[in-house]
Amino acid sequence: MPNIRTRLLVVLVVLFGSLTVAGPTPATAAPLPDSLWFDETPLTVRSGRFVDGNGREVVLRGYNVSGETKLKENNGLPFASTADAKKSATALRALGGGNSVRFLLSWAYAEPVRGQVDTGYLAKATDQMRAFLDAGIRVYPDFHQDLHSRWLFDTDSWYTGDGAPKWAVDLGDYPDEYCGICPFWGQNITSNEAVKQSTYDFWHNEYGLQDAFLDTAQKAMTYLRQNLTADRFAGVVGFDPYNEPHAGSYDSGQTSRTWERDVLWPFYEKFRARMDAAGWQDKPLFAEPNLFWNANLDFQKQEGGLLDVGTLGPRYVFNTHFYDQKAISGIFMWGKAADGQYAGDFGTVRDRAAATGTTAIISEFGHPLTGSVSDKAPTVYKAMYQALDSRVKGASWWSNPAGSGPVLSGSQWQWDIYNGRHHELMNDNPDKVQTSGDAWNGEDLSAVRLDDSGTPVLRQDARLLDRVYPSATSGTTVAFTYEDRSRDGSTTLTWNPVPGSLPNVAQLVGSGQYGLLLWRSNGGSAPTELHLPATFPTASTTVVSDLGTAYAPPSYGTATPVGVAAEPGGTGSRRLLLTDTDSGVLHYALVTNGATAPSAALLTAARSELSTWVARNAG
């Protein structure tokens, strides 16, 4: 018996990495406030979409939480306290309209001593993650890195990094960091030999670095599974193993494509095995291609996009980032973004996901909110959200809705409530205290900050961020568009006006915001959901659908084809619920806040126009 117990102990250590991270499986928690019978089911990937337990297509929209993890001031955690995490989660749901977050974790703080996982760090991270799950927000963790490690940089350096722990850097005899003439921190990736060599060593498992990272990741995932209730763990979508992978440098004869195939993809397969061993078998791995595969500067672009790894399938998600480097440069794009600016870029993401047999998410996108190119931000963000919604630009959408493609999931960079209030000693230098912006390499991209009373407030136009989007579609999405009427200074940006050929619809919408969803039913019993922004109070929301029309829609009920309800989590956010009872039928729903007490005659006329338009353009 003692020998058998010893063998079992060895097996458990191999499977779970360390007994120190184990804990009792918590009991099932009570339902979230405001939840309904179809809420809180786990997501899987099916037929190239995120799908919930009711067979509905799910779109994830939200933010990265947060760049604070890259700083030392809160020891690699997104928040200084669980209370701050709760405050942030409520605001993210109620002000920012998000239903999901990419939750950043730090290898450096998870494994500060080689082979020893800091369960105190994991416990605090789990508590903060729980705050989002309890607000009805789905989570996908990300082990984050930029420029490999902060311990590569001198105390007086212009730049810093994050990711690998100090012991991992100490193992390598890396040159003194130097980037030369580098006005942008990202140039360190290809110009700083210390960053390049340490990154290369990680991918080639020098000093057992990659093995150590995988061990720590498995222990962290095991800890999360064992210390979240089953209901909360259902809200964890999957795992993003590694932020913005890059080779560091290529071996002789190697290309960006062969590096993805021969180095990056085997790493993902190893990480996938660790997910399975940690009890994450039913959750997908969010796999990023090489960082520069979709760069929009020709001299920066490197061929890739996981072109040579075959079908990813439902156990992986095609996960990528997009920043408009032309716009950020201030040189290669002089003007502002326009209607359809990123339709092609985001269309490529849709195509790659379809080719690999899975769904896609753009897990980072954004633009500086201060500085010399910040004047472009309102139009850049509007064009990016527009491209997430549809691959057809606004001017063409009404004549070609069927060309929209799937609605993309996305996580904006970033949601940092400490923006402008940091106290970060850059590279531990007391003479370089960073307080402004994001406190990291001069960046300032947070959509939120705290006001003088400690209340989260938006730094961007709420009309842009808090959007109508189809959070769950009972069937197959055919097309979607949203005209947010967001502002660029005092100018209202209207890129998708209702055409004059639909005069009653145009009258109903007026100068208001509107969203229009077309979907084909699949016989499911759960309703289709659209997030309702704060600018769509029930008393002034109008819905025109083949399922019915409503001004100030009633509360949701099983016999109510068009109704409203609170979103789960008790944050005050709301949703429109549309219930059909058929299969294979094309449905539509227009939701707008532009009308004031529209007449029954106008609602009927608008419905007739839309029915004719749908039959002609998408039937």
PDB file of C-alpha atoms in Angstrom, residues 184-281:
ATOM      1  CA  PHE A 184       8.505  53.616 -30.465  1.00  0.00           C
ATOM      2  CA  TRP A 185       8.942  51.005 -27.748  1.00  0.00           C
ATOM      3  CA  GLY A 186       7.927  48.161 -30.088  1.00  0.00           C
ATOM      4  CA  GLN A 187      11.096  48.681 -32.124  1.00  0.00           C
ATOM      5  CA  ASN A 188      12.959  46.908 -29.311  1.00  0.00           C
ATOM      6  CA  ILE A 189      11.416  43.673 -30.581  1.00  0.00           C
ATOM      7  CA  THR A 190      13.572  43.692 -33.700  1.00  0.00           C
ATOM      8  CA  SER A 191      16.374  46.105 -32.734  1.00  0.00           C
ATOM      9  CA  ASN A 192      17.339  45.320 -29.136  1.00  0.00           C
ATOM     10  CA  GLU A 193      19.743  42.367 -29.001  1.00  0.00           C
ATOM     11  CA  ALA A 194      18.968  41.635 -25.357  1.00  0.00           C
ATOM     12  CA  VAL A 195      15.273  41.278 -26.187  1.00  0.00           C
ATOM     13  CA  LYS A 196      15.971  39.283 -29.341  1.00  0.00           C
ATOM     14  CA  GLN A 197      18.356  36.810 -27.732  1.00  0.00           C
ATOM     15  CA  SER A 198      16.267  36.195 -24.614  1.00  0.00           C
ATOM     16  CA  THR A 199      13.148  35.703 -26.735  1.00  0.00           C
ATOM     17  CA  TYR A 200      15.040  33.268 -28.971  1.00  0.00           C
ATOM     18  CA  ASP A 201      16.183  31.329 -25.919  1.00  0.00           C
ATOM     19  CA  PHE A 202      12.615  30.968 -24.665  1.00  0.00           C
ATOM     20  CA  TRP A 203      11.384  29.491 -27.939  1.00  0.00           C
ATOM     21  CA  HIS A 204      14.348  27.094 -28.069  1.00  0.00           C
ATOM     22  CA  ASN A 205      13.911  26.064 -24.436  1.00  0.00           C
ATOM     23  CA  GLU A 206      17.403  27.127 -23.437  1.00  0.00           C
ATOM     24  CA  TYR A 207      17.982  26.537 -19.724  1.00  0.00           C
ATOM     25  CA  GLY A 208      14.614  24.742 -19.705  1.00  0.00           C
ATOM     26  CA  LEU A 209      12.823  28.120 -19.820  1.00  0.00           C
ATOM     27  CA  GLN A 210       9.856  27.012 -21.886  1.00  0.00           C
ATOM     28  CA  ASP A 211       9.385  23.902 -19.761  1.00  0.00           C
ATOM     29  CA  ALA A 212       9.376  26.072 -16.630  1.00  0.00           C
ATOM     30  CA  PHE A 213       6.779  28.396 -18.150  1.00  0.00           C
ATOM     31  CA  LEU A 214       4.548  25.484 -19.142  1.00  0.00           C
ATOM     32  CA  ASP A 215       4.825  23.996 -15.660  1.00  0.00           C
ATOM     33  CA  THR A 216       3.787  27.300 -14.108  1.00  0.00           C
ATOM     34  CA  ALA A 217       0.936  27.766 -16.560  1.00  0.00           C
ATOM     35  CA  GLN A 218      -0.404  24.305 -15.742  1.00  0.00           C
ATOM     36  CA  LYS A 219      -0.225  24.985 -12.013  1.00  0.00           C
ATOM     37  CA  ALA A 220      -1.983  28.324 -12.474  1.00  0.00           C
ATOM     38  CA  MET A 221      -4.764  26.746 -14.530  1.00  0.00           C
ATOM     39  CA  THR A 222      -5.153  23.954 -11.990  1.00  0.00           C
ATOM     40  CA  TYR A 223      -5.395  26.525  -9.212  1.00  0.00           C
ATOM     41  CA  LEU A 224      -8.054  28.520 -11.065  1.00  0.00           C
ATOM     42  CA  ARG A 225     -10.150  25.438 -11.778  1.00  0.00           C
ATOM     43  CA  GLN A 226      -9.957  24.240  -8.182  1.00  0.00           C
ATOM     44  CA  ASN A 227     -10.636  27.621  -6.597  1.00  0.00           C
ATOM     45  CA  LEU A 228     -13.525  28.836  -8.734  1.00  0.00           C
ATOM     46  CA  THR A 229     -16.987  27.395  -8.300  1.00  0.00           C
ATOM     47  CA  ALA A 230     -18.272  25.291 -11.180  1.00  0.00           C
ATOM     48  CA  ASP A 231     -20.618  28.111 -12.210  1.00  0.00           C
ATOM     49  CA  ARG A 232     -17.821  30.650 -12.203  1.00  0.00           C
ATOM     50  CA  PHE A 233     -15.422  28.335 -14.025  1.00  0.00           C
ATOM     51  CA  ALA A 234     -18.094  27.987 -16.718  1.00  0.00           C
ATOM     52  CA  GLY A 235     -17.576  31.711 -17.352  1.00  0.00           C
ATOM     53  CA  VAL A 236     -13.884  31.183 -18.135  1.00  0.00           C
ATOM     54  CA  VAL A 237     -13.850  30.887 -21.923  1.00  0.00           C
ATOM     55  CA  GLY A 238     -10.338  29.620 -22.601  1.00  0.00           C
ATOM     56  CA  PHE A 239      -6.678  30.624 -22.264  1.00  0.00           C
ATOM     57  CA  ASP A 240      -4.346  32.901 -24.241  1.00  0.00           C
ATOM     58  CA  PRO A 241      -0.886  31.362 -23.664  1.00  0.00           C
ATOM     59  CA  TYR A 242       1.473  34.027 -24.950  1.00  0.00           C
ATOM     60  CA  ASN A 243       1.059  37.652 -25.976  1.00  0.00           C
ATOM     61  CA  GLU A 244       2.313  38.746 -29.406  1.00  0.00           C
ATOM     62  CA  PRO A 245       4.742  35.934 -30.219  1.00  0.00           C
ATOM     63  CA  HIS A 246       7.862  36.775 -32.194  1.00  0.00           C
ATOM     64  CA  ALA A 247      10.901  34.640 -32.953  1.00  0.00           C
ATOM     65  CA  GLY A 248      13.480  37.079 -31.606  1.00  0.00           C
ATOM     66  CA  SER A 249      15.658  35.990 -34.501  1.00  0.00           C
ATOM     67  CA  TYR A 250      15.381  33.264 -37.116  1.00  0.00           C
ATOM     68  CA  ASP A 251      17.669  30.312 -37.632  1.00  0.00           C
ATOM     69  CA  SER A 252      19.505  29.979 -40.914  1.00  0.00           C
ATOM     70  CA  GLY A 253      17.022  29.308 -43.706  1.00  0.00           C
ATOM     71  CA  GLN A 254      14.039  29.843 -41.419  1.00  0.00           C
ATOM     72  CA  THR A 255      11.179  32.164 -42.388  1.00  0.00           C
ATOM     73  CA  SER A 256       8.310  33.627 -40.428  1.00  0.00           C
ATOM     74  CA  ARG A 257       6.042  30.939 -41.882  1.00  0.00           C
ATOM     75  CA  THR A 258       8.301  28.025 -41.051  1.00  0.00           C
ATOM     76  CA  TRP A 259       8.904  29.482 -37.578  1.00  0.00           C
ATOM     77  CA  GLU A 260       5.148  29.449 -36.967  1.00  0.00           C
ATOM     78  CA  ARG A 261       4.941  25.854 -38.187  1.00  0.00           C
ATOM     79  CA  ASP A 262       8.067  24.410 -36.543  1.00  0.00           C
ATOM     80  CA  VAL A 263       8.437  26.452 -33.340  1.00  0.00           C
ATOM     81  CA  LEU A 264       5.276  28.359 -32.423  1.00  0.00           C
ATOM     82  CA  TRP A 265       2.721  25.676 -33.229  1.00  0.00           C
ATOM     83  CA  PRO A 266       4.515  22.914 -31.272  1.00  0.00           C
ATOM     84  CA  PHE A 267       4.500  25.290 -28.292  1.00  0.00           C
ATOM     85  CA  TYR A 268       0.728  25.670 -28.610  1.00  0.00           C
ATOM     86  CA  GLU A 269       0.339  21.903 -28.802  1.00  0.00           C
ATOM     87  CA  LYS A 270       2.347  21.553 -25.593  1.00  0.00           C
ATOM     88  CA  PHE A 271       0.251  24.244 -23.915  1.00  0.00           C
ATOM     89  CA  ARG A 272      -2.922  22.530 -25.113  1.00  0.00           C
ATOM     90  CA  ALA A 273      -1.767  19.340 -23.394  1.00  0.00           C
ATOM     91  CA  ARG A 274      -1.157  21.295 -20.189  1.00  0.00           C
ATOM     92  CA  MET A 275      -4.677  22.739 -20.400  1.00  0.00           C
ATOM     93  CA  ASP A 276      -6.067  19.228 -20.684  1.00  0.00           C
ATOM     94  CA  ALA A 277      -4.020  17.997 -17.728  1.00  0.00           C
ATOM     95  CA  ALA A 278      -5.253  20.951 -15.648  1.00  0.00           C
ATOM     96  CA  GLY A 279      -8.917  20.158 -16.322  1.00  0.00           C
ATOM     97  CA  TRP A 280      -9.482  22.676 -19.123  1.00  0.00           C
ATOM     98  CA  GLN A 281     -10.241  20.028 -21.760  1.00  0.00           C
TER      99      GLN A 281
END
